Coordinates of C-alpha atoms in Angstrom, one line a residue:
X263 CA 47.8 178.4 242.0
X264 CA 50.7 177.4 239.5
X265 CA 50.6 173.9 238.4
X266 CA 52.0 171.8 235.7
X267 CA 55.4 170.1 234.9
X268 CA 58.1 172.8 235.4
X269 CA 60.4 173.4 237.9
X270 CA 60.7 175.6 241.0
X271 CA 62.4 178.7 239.1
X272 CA 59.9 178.6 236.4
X273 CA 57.2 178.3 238.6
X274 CA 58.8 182.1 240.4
X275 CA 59.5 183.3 237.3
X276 CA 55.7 182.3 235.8
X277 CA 54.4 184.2 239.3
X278 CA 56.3 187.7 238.6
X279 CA 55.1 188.0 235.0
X280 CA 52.0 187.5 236.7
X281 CA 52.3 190.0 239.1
X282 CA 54.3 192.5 236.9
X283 CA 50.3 193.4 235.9
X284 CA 49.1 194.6 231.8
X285 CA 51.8 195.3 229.3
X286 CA 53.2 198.3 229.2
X287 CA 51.8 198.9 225.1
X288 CA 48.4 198.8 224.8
X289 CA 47.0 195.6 222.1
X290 CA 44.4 196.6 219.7
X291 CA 42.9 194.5 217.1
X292 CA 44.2 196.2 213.6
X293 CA 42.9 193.2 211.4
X294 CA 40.1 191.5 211.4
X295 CA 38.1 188.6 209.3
X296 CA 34.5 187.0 210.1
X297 CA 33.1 184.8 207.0
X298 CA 30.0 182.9 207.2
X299 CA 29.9 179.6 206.7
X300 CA 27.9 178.8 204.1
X301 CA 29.9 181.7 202.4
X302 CA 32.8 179.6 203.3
X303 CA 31.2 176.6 201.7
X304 CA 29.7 178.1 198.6
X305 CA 33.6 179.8 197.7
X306 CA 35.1 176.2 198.5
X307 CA 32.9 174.5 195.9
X308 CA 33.3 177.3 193.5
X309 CA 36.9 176.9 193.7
X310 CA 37.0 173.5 193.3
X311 CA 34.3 173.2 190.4
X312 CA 36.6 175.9 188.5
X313 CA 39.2 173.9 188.8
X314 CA 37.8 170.7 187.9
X315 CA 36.2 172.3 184.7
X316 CA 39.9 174.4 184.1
X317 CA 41.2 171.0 183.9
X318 CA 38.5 169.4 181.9
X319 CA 38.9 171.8 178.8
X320 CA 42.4 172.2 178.5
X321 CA 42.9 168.5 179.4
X322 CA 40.0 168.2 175.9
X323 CA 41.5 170.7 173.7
X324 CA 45.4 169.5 173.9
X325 CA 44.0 165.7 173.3
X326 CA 41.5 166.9 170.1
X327 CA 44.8 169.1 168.8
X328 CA 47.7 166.8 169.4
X329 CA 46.0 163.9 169.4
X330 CA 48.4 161.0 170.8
X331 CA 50.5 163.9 172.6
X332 CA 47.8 165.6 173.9
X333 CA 46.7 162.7 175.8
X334 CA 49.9 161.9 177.1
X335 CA 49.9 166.0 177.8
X336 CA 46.6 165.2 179.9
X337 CA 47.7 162.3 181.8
X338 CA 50.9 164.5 182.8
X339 CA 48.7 167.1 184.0
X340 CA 46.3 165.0 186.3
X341 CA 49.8 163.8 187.2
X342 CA 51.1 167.6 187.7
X343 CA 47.6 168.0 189.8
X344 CA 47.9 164.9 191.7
X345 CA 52.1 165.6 192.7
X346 CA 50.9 169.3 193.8
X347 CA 48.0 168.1 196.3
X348 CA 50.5 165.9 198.1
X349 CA 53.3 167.9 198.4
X350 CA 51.2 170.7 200.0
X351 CA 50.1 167.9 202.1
X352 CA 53.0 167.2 203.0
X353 CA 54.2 170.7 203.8
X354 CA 50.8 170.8 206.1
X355 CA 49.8 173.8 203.8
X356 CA 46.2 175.2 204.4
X357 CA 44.2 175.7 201.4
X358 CA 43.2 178.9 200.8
X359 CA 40.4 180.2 198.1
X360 CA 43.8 182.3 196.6
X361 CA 45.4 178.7 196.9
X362 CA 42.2 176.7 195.1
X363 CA 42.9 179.9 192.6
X364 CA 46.6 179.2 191.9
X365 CA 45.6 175.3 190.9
X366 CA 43.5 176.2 188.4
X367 CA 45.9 179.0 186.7
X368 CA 48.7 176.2 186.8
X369 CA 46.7 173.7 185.0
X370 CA 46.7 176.6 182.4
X371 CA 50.3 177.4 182.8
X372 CA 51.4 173.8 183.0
X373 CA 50.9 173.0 179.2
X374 CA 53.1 175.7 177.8
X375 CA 55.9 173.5 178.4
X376 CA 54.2 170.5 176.3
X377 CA 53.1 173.3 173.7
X378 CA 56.9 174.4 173.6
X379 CA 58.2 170.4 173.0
X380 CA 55.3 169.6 170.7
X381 CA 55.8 172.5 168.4
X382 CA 59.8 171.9 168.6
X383 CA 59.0 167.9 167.3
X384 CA 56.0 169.4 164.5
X385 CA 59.4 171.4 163.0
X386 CA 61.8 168.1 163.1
X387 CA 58.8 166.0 161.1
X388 CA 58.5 168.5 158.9
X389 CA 62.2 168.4 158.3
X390 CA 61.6 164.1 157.8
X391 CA 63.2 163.5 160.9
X392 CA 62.6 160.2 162.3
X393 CA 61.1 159.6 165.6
X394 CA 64.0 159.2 168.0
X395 CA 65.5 162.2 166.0
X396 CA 62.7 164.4 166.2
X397 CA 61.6 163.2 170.1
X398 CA 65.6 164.3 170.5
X399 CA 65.8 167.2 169.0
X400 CA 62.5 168.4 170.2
X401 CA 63.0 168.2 174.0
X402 CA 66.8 169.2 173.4
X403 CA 65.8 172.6 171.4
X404 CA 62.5 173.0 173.9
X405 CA 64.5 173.2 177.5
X406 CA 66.5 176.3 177.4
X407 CA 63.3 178.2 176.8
X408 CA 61.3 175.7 179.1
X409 CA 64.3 176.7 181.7
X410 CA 63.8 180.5 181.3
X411 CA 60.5 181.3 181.1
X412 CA 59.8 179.0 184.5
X413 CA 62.9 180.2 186.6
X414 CA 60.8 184.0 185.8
X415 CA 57.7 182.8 187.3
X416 CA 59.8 181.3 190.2
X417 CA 61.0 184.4 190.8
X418 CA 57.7 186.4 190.8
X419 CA 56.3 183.7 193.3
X420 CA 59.3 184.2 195.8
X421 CA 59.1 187.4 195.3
X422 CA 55.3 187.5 196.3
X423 CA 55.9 184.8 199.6
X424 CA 58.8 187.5 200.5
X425 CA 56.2 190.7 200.2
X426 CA 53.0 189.1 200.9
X427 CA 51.3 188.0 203.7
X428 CA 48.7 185.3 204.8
X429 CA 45.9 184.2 201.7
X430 CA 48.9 185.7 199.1
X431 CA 51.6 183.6 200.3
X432 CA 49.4 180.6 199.9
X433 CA 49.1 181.5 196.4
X434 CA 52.8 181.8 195.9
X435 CA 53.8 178.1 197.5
X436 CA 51.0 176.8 195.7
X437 CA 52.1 178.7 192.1
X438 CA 54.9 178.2 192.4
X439 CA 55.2 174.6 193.3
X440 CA 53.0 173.9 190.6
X441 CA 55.5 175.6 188.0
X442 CA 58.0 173.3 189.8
X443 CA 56.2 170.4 189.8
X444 CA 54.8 171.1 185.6
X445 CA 58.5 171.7 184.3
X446 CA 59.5 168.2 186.1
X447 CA 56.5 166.2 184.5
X448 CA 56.9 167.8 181.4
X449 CA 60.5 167.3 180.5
X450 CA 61.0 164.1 182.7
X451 CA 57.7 162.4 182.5
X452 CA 56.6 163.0 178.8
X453 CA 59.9 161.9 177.6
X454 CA 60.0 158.6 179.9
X455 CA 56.2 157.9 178.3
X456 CA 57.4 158.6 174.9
X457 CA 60.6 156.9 174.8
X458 CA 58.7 153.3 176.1
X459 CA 55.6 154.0 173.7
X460 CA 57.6 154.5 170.6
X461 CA 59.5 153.2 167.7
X462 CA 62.5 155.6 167.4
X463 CA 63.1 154.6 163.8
X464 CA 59.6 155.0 162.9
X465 CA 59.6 157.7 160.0
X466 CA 55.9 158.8 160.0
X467 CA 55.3 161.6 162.1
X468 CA 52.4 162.0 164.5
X469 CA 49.0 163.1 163.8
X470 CA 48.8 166.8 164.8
X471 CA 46.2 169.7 163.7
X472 CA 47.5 173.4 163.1
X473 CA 46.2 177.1 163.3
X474 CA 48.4 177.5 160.6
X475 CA 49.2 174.8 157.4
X476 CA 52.7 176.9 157.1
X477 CA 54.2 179.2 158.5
X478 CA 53.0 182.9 158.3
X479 CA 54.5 185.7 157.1
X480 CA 53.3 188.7 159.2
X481 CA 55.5 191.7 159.6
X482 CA 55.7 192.6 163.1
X483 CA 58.0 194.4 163.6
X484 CA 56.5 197.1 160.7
X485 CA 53.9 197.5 163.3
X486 CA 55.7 197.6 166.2
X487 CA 55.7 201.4 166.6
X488 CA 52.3 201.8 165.7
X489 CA 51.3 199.2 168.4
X490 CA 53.0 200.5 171.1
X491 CA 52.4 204.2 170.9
X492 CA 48.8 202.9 170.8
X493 CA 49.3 200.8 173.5
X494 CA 51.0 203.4 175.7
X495 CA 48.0 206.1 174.8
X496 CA 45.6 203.8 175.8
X497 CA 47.8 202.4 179.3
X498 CA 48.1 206.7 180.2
X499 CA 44.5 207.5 180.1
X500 CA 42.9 204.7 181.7
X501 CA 45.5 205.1 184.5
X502 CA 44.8 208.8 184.6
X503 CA 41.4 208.1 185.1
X504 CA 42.8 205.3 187.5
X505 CA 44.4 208.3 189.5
X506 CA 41.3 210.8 189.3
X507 CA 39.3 208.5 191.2
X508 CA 41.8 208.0 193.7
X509 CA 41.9 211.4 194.5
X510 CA 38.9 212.1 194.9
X511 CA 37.8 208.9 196.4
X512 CA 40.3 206.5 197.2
X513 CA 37.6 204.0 199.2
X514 CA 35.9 204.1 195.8
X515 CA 39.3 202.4 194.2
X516 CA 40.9 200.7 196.6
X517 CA 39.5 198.0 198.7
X518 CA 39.7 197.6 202.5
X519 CA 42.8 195.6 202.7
X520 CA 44.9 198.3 201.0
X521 CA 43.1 201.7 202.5
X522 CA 41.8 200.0 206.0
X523 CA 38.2 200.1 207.0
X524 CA 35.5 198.0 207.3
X525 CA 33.9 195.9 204.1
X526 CA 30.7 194.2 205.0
X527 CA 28.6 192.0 202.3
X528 CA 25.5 191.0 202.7
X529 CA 22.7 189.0 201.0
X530 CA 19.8 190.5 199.9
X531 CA 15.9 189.1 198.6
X532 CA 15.9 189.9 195.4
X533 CA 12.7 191.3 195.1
X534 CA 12.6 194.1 198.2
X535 CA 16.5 194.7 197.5
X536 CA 16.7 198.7 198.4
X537 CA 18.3 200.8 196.3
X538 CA 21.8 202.2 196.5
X539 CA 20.4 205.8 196.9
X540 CA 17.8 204.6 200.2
X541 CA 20.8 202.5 201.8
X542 CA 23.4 205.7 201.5
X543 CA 20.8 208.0 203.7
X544 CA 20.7 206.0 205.8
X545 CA 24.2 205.2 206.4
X546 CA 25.1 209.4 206.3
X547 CA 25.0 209.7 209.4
X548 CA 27.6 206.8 210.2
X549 CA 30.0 207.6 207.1
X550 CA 28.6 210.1 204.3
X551 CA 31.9 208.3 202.3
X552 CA 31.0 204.6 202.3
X553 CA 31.0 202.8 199.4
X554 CA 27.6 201.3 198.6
X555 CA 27.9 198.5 195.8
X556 CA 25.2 195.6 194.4
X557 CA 26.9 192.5 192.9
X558 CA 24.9 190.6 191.1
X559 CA 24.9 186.9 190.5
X560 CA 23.1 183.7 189.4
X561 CA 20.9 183.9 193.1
X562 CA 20.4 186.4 195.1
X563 CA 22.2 189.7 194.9
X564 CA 24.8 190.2 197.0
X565 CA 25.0 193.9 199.1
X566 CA 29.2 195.6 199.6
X567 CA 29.4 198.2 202.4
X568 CA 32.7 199.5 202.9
X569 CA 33.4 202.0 205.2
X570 CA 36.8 203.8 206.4
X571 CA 35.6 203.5 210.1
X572 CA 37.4 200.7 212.4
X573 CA 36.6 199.8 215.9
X574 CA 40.3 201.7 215.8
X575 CA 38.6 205.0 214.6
X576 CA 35.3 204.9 216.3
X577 CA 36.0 204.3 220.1
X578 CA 33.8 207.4 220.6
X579 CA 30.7 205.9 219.8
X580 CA 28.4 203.3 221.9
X581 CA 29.3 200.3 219.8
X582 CA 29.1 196.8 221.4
X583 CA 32.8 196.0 221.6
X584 CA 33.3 198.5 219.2
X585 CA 32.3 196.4 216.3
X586 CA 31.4 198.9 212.8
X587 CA 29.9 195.7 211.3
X588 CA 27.3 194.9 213.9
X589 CA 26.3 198.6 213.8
X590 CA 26.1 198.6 210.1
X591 CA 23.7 195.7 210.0
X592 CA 22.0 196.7 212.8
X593 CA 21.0 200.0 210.5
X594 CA 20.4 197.9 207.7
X595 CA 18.5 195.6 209.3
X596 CA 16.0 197.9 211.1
X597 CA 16.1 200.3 208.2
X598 CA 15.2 197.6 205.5
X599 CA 12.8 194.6 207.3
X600 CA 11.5 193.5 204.0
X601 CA 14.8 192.9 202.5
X602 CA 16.1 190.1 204.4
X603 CA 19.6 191.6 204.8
X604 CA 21.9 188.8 206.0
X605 CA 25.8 189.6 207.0
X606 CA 27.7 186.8 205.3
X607 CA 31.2 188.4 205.7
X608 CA 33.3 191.0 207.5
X609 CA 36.6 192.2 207.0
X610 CA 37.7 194.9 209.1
X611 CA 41.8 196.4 208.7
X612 CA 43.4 199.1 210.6
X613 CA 44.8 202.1 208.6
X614 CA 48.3 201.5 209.3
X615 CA 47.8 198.1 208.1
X616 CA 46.7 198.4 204.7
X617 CA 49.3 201.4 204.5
X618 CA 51.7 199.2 205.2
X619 CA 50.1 196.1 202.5
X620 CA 49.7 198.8 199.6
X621 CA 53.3 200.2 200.1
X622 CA 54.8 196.3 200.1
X623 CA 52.4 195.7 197.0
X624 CA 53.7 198.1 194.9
X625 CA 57.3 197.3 195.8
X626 CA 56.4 193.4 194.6
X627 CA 55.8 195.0 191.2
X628 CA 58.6 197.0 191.4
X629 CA 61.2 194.4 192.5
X630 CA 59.7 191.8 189.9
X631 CA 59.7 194.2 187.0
X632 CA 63.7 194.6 187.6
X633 CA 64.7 191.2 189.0
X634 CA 63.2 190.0 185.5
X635 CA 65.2 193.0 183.7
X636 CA 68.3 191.7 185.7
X637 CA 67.6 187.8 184.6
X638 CA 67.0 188.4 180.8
X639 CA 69.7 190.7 181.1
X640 CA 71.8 188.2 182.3
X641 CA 70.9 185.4 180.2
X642 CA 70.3 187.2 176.6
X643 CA 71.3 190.5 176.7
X644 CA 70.3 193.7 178.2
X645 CA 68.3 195.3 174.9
X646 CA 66.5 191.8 175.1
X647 CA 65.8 192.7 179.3
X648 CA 64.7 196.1 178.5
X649 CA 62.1 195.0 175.9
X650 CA 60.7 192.6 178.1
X651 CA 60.9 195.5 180.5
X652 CA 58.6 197.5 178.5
X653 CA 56.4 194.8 177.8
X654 CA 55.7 193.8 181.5
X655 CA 55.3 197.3 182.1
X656 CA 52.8 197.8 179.3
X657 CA 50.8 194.5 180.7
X658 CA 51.1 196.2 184.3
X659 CA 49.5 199.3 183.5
X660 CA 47.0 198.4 181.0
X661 CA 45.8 195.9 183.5
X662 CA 45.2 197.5 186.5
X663 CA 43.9 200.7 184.6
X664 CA 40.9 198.8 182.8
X665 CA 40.3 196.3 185.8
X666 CA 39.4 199.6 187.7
X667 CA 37.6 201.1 184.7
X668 CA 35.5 197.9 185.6
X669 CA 34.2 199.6 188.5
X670 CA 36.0 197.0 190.7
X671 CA 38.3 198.1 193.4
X672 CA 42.1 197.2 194.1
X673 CA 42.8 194.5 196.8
X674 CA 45.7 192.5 198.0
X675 CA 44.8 189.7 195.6
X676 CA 44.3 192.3 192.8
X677 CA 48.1 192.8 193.1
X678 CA 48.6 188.9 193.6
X679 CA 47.5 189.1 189.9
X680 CA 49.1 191.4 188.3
X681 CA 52.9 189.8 189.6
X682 CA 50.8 186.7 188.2
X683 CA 50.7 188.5 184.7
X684 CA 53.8 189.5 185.1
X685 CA 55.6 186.2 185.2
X686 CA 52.9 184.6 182.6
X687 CA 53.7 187.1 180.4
X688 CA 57.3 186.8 180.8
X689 CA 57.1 183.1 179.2
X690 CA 56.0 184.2 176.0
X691 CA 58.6 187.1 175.8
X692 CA 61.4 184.9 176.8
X693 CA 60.1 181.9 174.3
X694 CA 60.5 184.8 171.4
X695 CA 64.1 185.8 172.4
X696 CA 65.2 182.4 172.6
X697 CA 64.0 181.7 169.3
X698 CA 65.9 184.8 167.9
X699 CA 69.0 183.7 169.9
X700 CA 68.8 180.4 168.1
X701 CA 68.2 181.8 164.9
X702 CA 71.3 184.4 165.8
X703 CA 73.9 181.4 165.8
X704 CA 72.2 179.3 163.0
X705 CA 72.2 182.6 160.5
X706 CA 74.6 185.0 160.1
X707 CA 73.9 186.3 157.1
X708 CA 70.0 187.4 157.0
X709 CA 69.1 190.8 158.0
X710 CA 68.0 191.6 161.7
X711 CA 64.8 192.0 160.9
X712 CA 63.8 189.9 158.8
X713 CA 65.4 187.1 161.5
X714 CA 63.1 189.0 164.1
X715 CA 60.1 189.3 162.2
X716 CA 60.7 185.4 161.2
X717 CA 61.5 184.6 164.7
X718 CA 58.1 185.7 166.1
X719 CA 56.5 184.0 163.0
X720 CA 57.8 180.7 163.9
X721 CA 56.7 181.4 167.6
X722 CA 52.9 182.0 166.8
X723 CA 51.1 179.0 166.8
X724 CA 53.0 178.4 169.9
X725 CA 51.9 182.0 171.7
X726 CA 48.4 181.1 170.6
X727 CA 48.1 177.8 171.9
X728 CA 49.3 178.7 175.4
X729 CA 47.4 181.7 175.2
X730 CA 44.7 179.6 174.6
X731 CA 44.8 177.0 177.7
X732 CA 45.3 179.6 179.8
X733 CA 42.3 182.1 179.0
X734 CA 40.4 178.6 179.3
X735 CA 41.7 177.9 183.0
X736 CA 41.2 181.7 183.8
X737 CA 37.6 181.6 182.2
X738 CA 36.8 178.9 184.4
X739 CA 37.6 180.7 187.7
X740 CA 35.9 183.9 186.4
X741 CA 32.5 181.9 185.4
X742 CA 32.4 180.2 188.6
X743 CA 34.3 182.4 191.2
X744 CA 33.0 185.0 193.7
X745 CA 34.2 188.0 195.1
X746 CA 37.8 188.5 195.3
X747 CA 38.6 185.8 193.0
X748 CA 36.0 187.1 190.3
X749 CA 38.1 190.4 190.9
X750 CA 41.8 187.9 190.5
X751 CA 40.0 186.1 187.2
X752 CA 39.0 189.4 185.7
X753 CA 42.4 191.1 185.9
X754 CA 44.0 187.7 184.4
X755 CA 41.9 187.6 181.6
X756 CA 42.9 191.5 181.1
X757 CA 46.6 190.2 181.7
X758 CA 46.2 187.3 179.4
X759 CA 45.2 189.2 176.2
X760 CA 47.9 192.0 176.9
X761 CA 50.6 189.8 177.5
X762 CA 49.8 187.9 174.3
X763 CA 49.5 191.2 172.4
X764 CA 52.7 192.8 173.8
X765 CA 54.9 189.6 173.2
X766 CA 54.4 190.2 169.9
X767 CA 54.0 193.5 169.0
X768 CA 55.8 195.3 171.9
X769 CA 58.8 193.5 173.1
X770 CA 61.1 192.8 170.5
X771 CA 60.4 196.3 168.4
X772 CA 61.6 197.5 171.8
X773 CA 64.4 195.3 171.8
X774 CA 65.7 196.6 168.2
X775 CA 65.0 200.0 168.4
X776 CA 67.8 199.9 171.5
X777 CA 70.5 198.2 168.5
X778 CA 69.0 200.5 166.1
X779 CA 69.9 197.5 163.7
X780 CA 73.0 196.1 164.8
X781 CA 72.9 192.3 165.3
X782 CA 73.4 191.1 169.0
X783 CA 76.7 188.7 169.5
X784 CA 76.2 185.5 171.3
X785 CA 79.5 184.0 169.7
X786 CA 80.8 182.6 173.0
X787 CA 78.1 181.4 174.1
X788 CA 77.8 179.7 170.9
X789 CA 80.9 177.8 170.6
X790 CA 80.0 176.7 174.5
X791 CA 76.6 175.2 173.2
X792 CA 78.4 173.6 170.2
X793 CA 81.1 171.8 171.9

């Protein structure tokens, strides 16, 4: 019986499709998610308490060190956080943990624009510029960079929506709306609040504190070789080690969404927990290869099983509907009475799957290593693209080799954060060049060098600060966090230091050992900026 409003064709043509029997390729289920729901709650308020507390300490630390701009910094920010809620509202976005993830690395990110603008107005009072001049000259000298170092995190989120697929393209819309959404607030809004707060012809500057009373004189670039040999010795043997382990257990490095399998976790009493050695006899017989892993936390220990079988592999077997994770409990349970052995999530991925999410993973660090060569190319030069190059490589490497030295595996939002890392760390790089650019123009007459070495000088306090906010958003994710976005935290914090080391001590020594010395020309571009 056909009802329903459609007409007399439709009806026939709803009846042969009907008739014409099962389709002609079998459907199998090649990915599959079950999460508990008090799992589902406890990572919801997790999320959000890391966030709120993200945004509570970098909201406190930009007010105590810039005083008046710091709390117009704040107020942006809640602004920033309040703009970004209702435009995903707007787009009817669902928010995922990796989403509630990419709020609270904004809130970190968001500030580097503010740190940018208030650094640029500290230099005009110290040169006894008045207000109006030095709220001028500050924003003016503060966008290009501001410009740059955003449109490369833009890129790294498109890049990630283009390559990624469900929980990771919620983390790209959500980064990079919220990149979007900080640059607007920080060049538009700031300077709105400022210009209707202040008296431009004002001569005493605002009260700000300092890492440094002047600036230092480190030589950078005399270390520069030192660093990054050191660097790249250390980046080759953890990823050695990286590669050992895959080889000869790549379930023991990779997690299910990027080998396919089955990962069940489980809580467990504390105080009957089995060990890892009772729970892997009795799983031999099922998989001698699973990986058996205890994660401890503030309650209860939580149990990982992960085993290469699918409902896909095991069709042999008597399984109810061929589910692996019923069967795995099932052993568990009966095995271990005492322990209390709950399932509380189950993520199950065919093998073609996850070959298919590791191979587009890798090629979303591949593509956003070289569209960034291709943009600082384009916009400095390409000796100042291939020493960012470098750099982002270095942060890459050096990342994912001690994340795994961490015993944790690899997973799709693993990845997520390390094209994350690559566009944070970008910012600082690109903040350096165009201060070396500047200087370029301003001084023909000093030697490279020295203008490098002075450049990055002048860029410290800067690096630090930003540094700073974000290790303080990050920390707050990794103190509060579970599972895959402990694992996302962890590899940021990694990121974070790297990327403030290599920015440094890595990226322009690169950059001048391609000149060998000669001074890059910006001359037309100069008389353009002039004019």
């Amino acid at each position: 019986q056909i009802s329903g409003r459609m007409t007399t064709v439709e009806a026939t043509d709803t009846a042969l499709l009907l008739r014409a029997g099962s389709l002609a390729a079998p459907m199998e289920i090649v990915e599959e998610r079950l999460i508990g729901p008090s799992l589902g709650a406890d990572n919801i308020q997790a999320g959000f308490k890391s966030t709120l507390y993200g945004f509570a300490i970098v909201a406190i630390f930009m007010m105590v060190y810039y005083s008046v701009f710091g709390v117009v910094s704040a107020t942006c920010l809640l602004c920033n956080v309040m703009c970004l809620v209702a435009l995903l509202s707007m787009l009817q976005a669902t928010l995922t943990l990796p989403g509630i993830a990419a709020i609270a690395l904004t809130l970190g990110m968001a500030v580097d624009a503010n740190v940018i603008i208030f650094e640029r107005i500290r230099e005009e009072f110290a040169a006894k510029a008045s207000v109006g001049t030095a709220l001028r000259n500050g924003y003016g000298h503060a966008f290009t960079a501001i410009l740059d170092s955003n449109i490369t995190t833009i890129v790294t989120g498109v890049i990630l929506f283009s390559v990624g697929t469900g929980p990771v393209r919620g983390f790209a819309i959500t980064l990079t709306a919220g990149v979007i959404i900080s640059m607007f607030t920080a060049v538009v809004v700031t300077r709105l609040v400022f210009d209707n707060t202040t008296n431009p012809e004002a001569m005493k500057p605002f009260r700000m504190l300092s890492f440094f009373k002047k600036t230092p004189n480190i030589d950078f670039v005399r270390f520069g070789k030192l660093a990054t040999f050191v660097s790249f010795g250390i980046c080759f043997l953890v990823l050695a080690v990286f590669f050992v382990r895959a080889f000869v257990n790549t379930a023991s490095v990779f997690a299910v969404d990027l080998t396919g399998g089955t990962s069940i976790v489980y809580s467990v009493d504390k105080q009957a927990k089995p060990s890892v050695g009772e729970i892997r006899k009795v799983l031999d017989s099922f998989d001698n290869a699973a990986v058996i892993q205890y994660q401890e936390g503030v309650g209860d220990p939580t149990l990982l099983v992960k085993t290469g079988e699918t409902a896909e592999t095991k069709k042999g077997l008597a399984l109810e509907n061929h589910d692996v994770g019923a069967h795995v409990t099932k052993m568990l349970q009966d095995a271990f009475k005492d322990a209390k052995i709950k399932q509380v999530s189950v993520d199950e991925v065919g093998s073609m799957v996850g070959a298919d999410l590791k191979k587009s993973g890798t090629w979303a660090v591949v593509l956003s290593l070289c569209a960034i060569l291709i943009y600082v190319a384009f916009r400095f030069e390409f000796g100042f693209g291939l020493g960012a190059l470098v750099a982002l490589a270095h942060d890459v490497f050096i990342s994912l080799g001690l994340f795994s030295l961490c015993g944790r595996q690899v997973s799709l939002l693993v990845i997520t954060a390390l094209l994350t890392i690559i566009g944070y760390s970008v910012n600082d790089t690109i903040v350096v060049f165009d201060r070396i650019r500047e200087d370029l123009r301003k001084d023909q007459k000093t030697d490279f060098k020295a203008l490098c070495n002075r450049a990055l000088n002048e860029c410290i306090s800067r690096t630090v600060i930003t540094s700073l906010t974000t290790f303080f958003a990050v920390m707050a994710l990794f103190a509060f966090g579970d599972g895959s976005i402990f694992d996302f935290a962890l590899t940021m914090i990694i990121g974070v230091v790297a990327g403030t080391f290599s920015s440094m001590f890595i990226a322009t020594p690169v950059m001048m050992w391609f000149y060998k010395g000669r001074r890059p020309q910006f001359n037309k571009e100069t008389a353009v900026e002039q004019k």
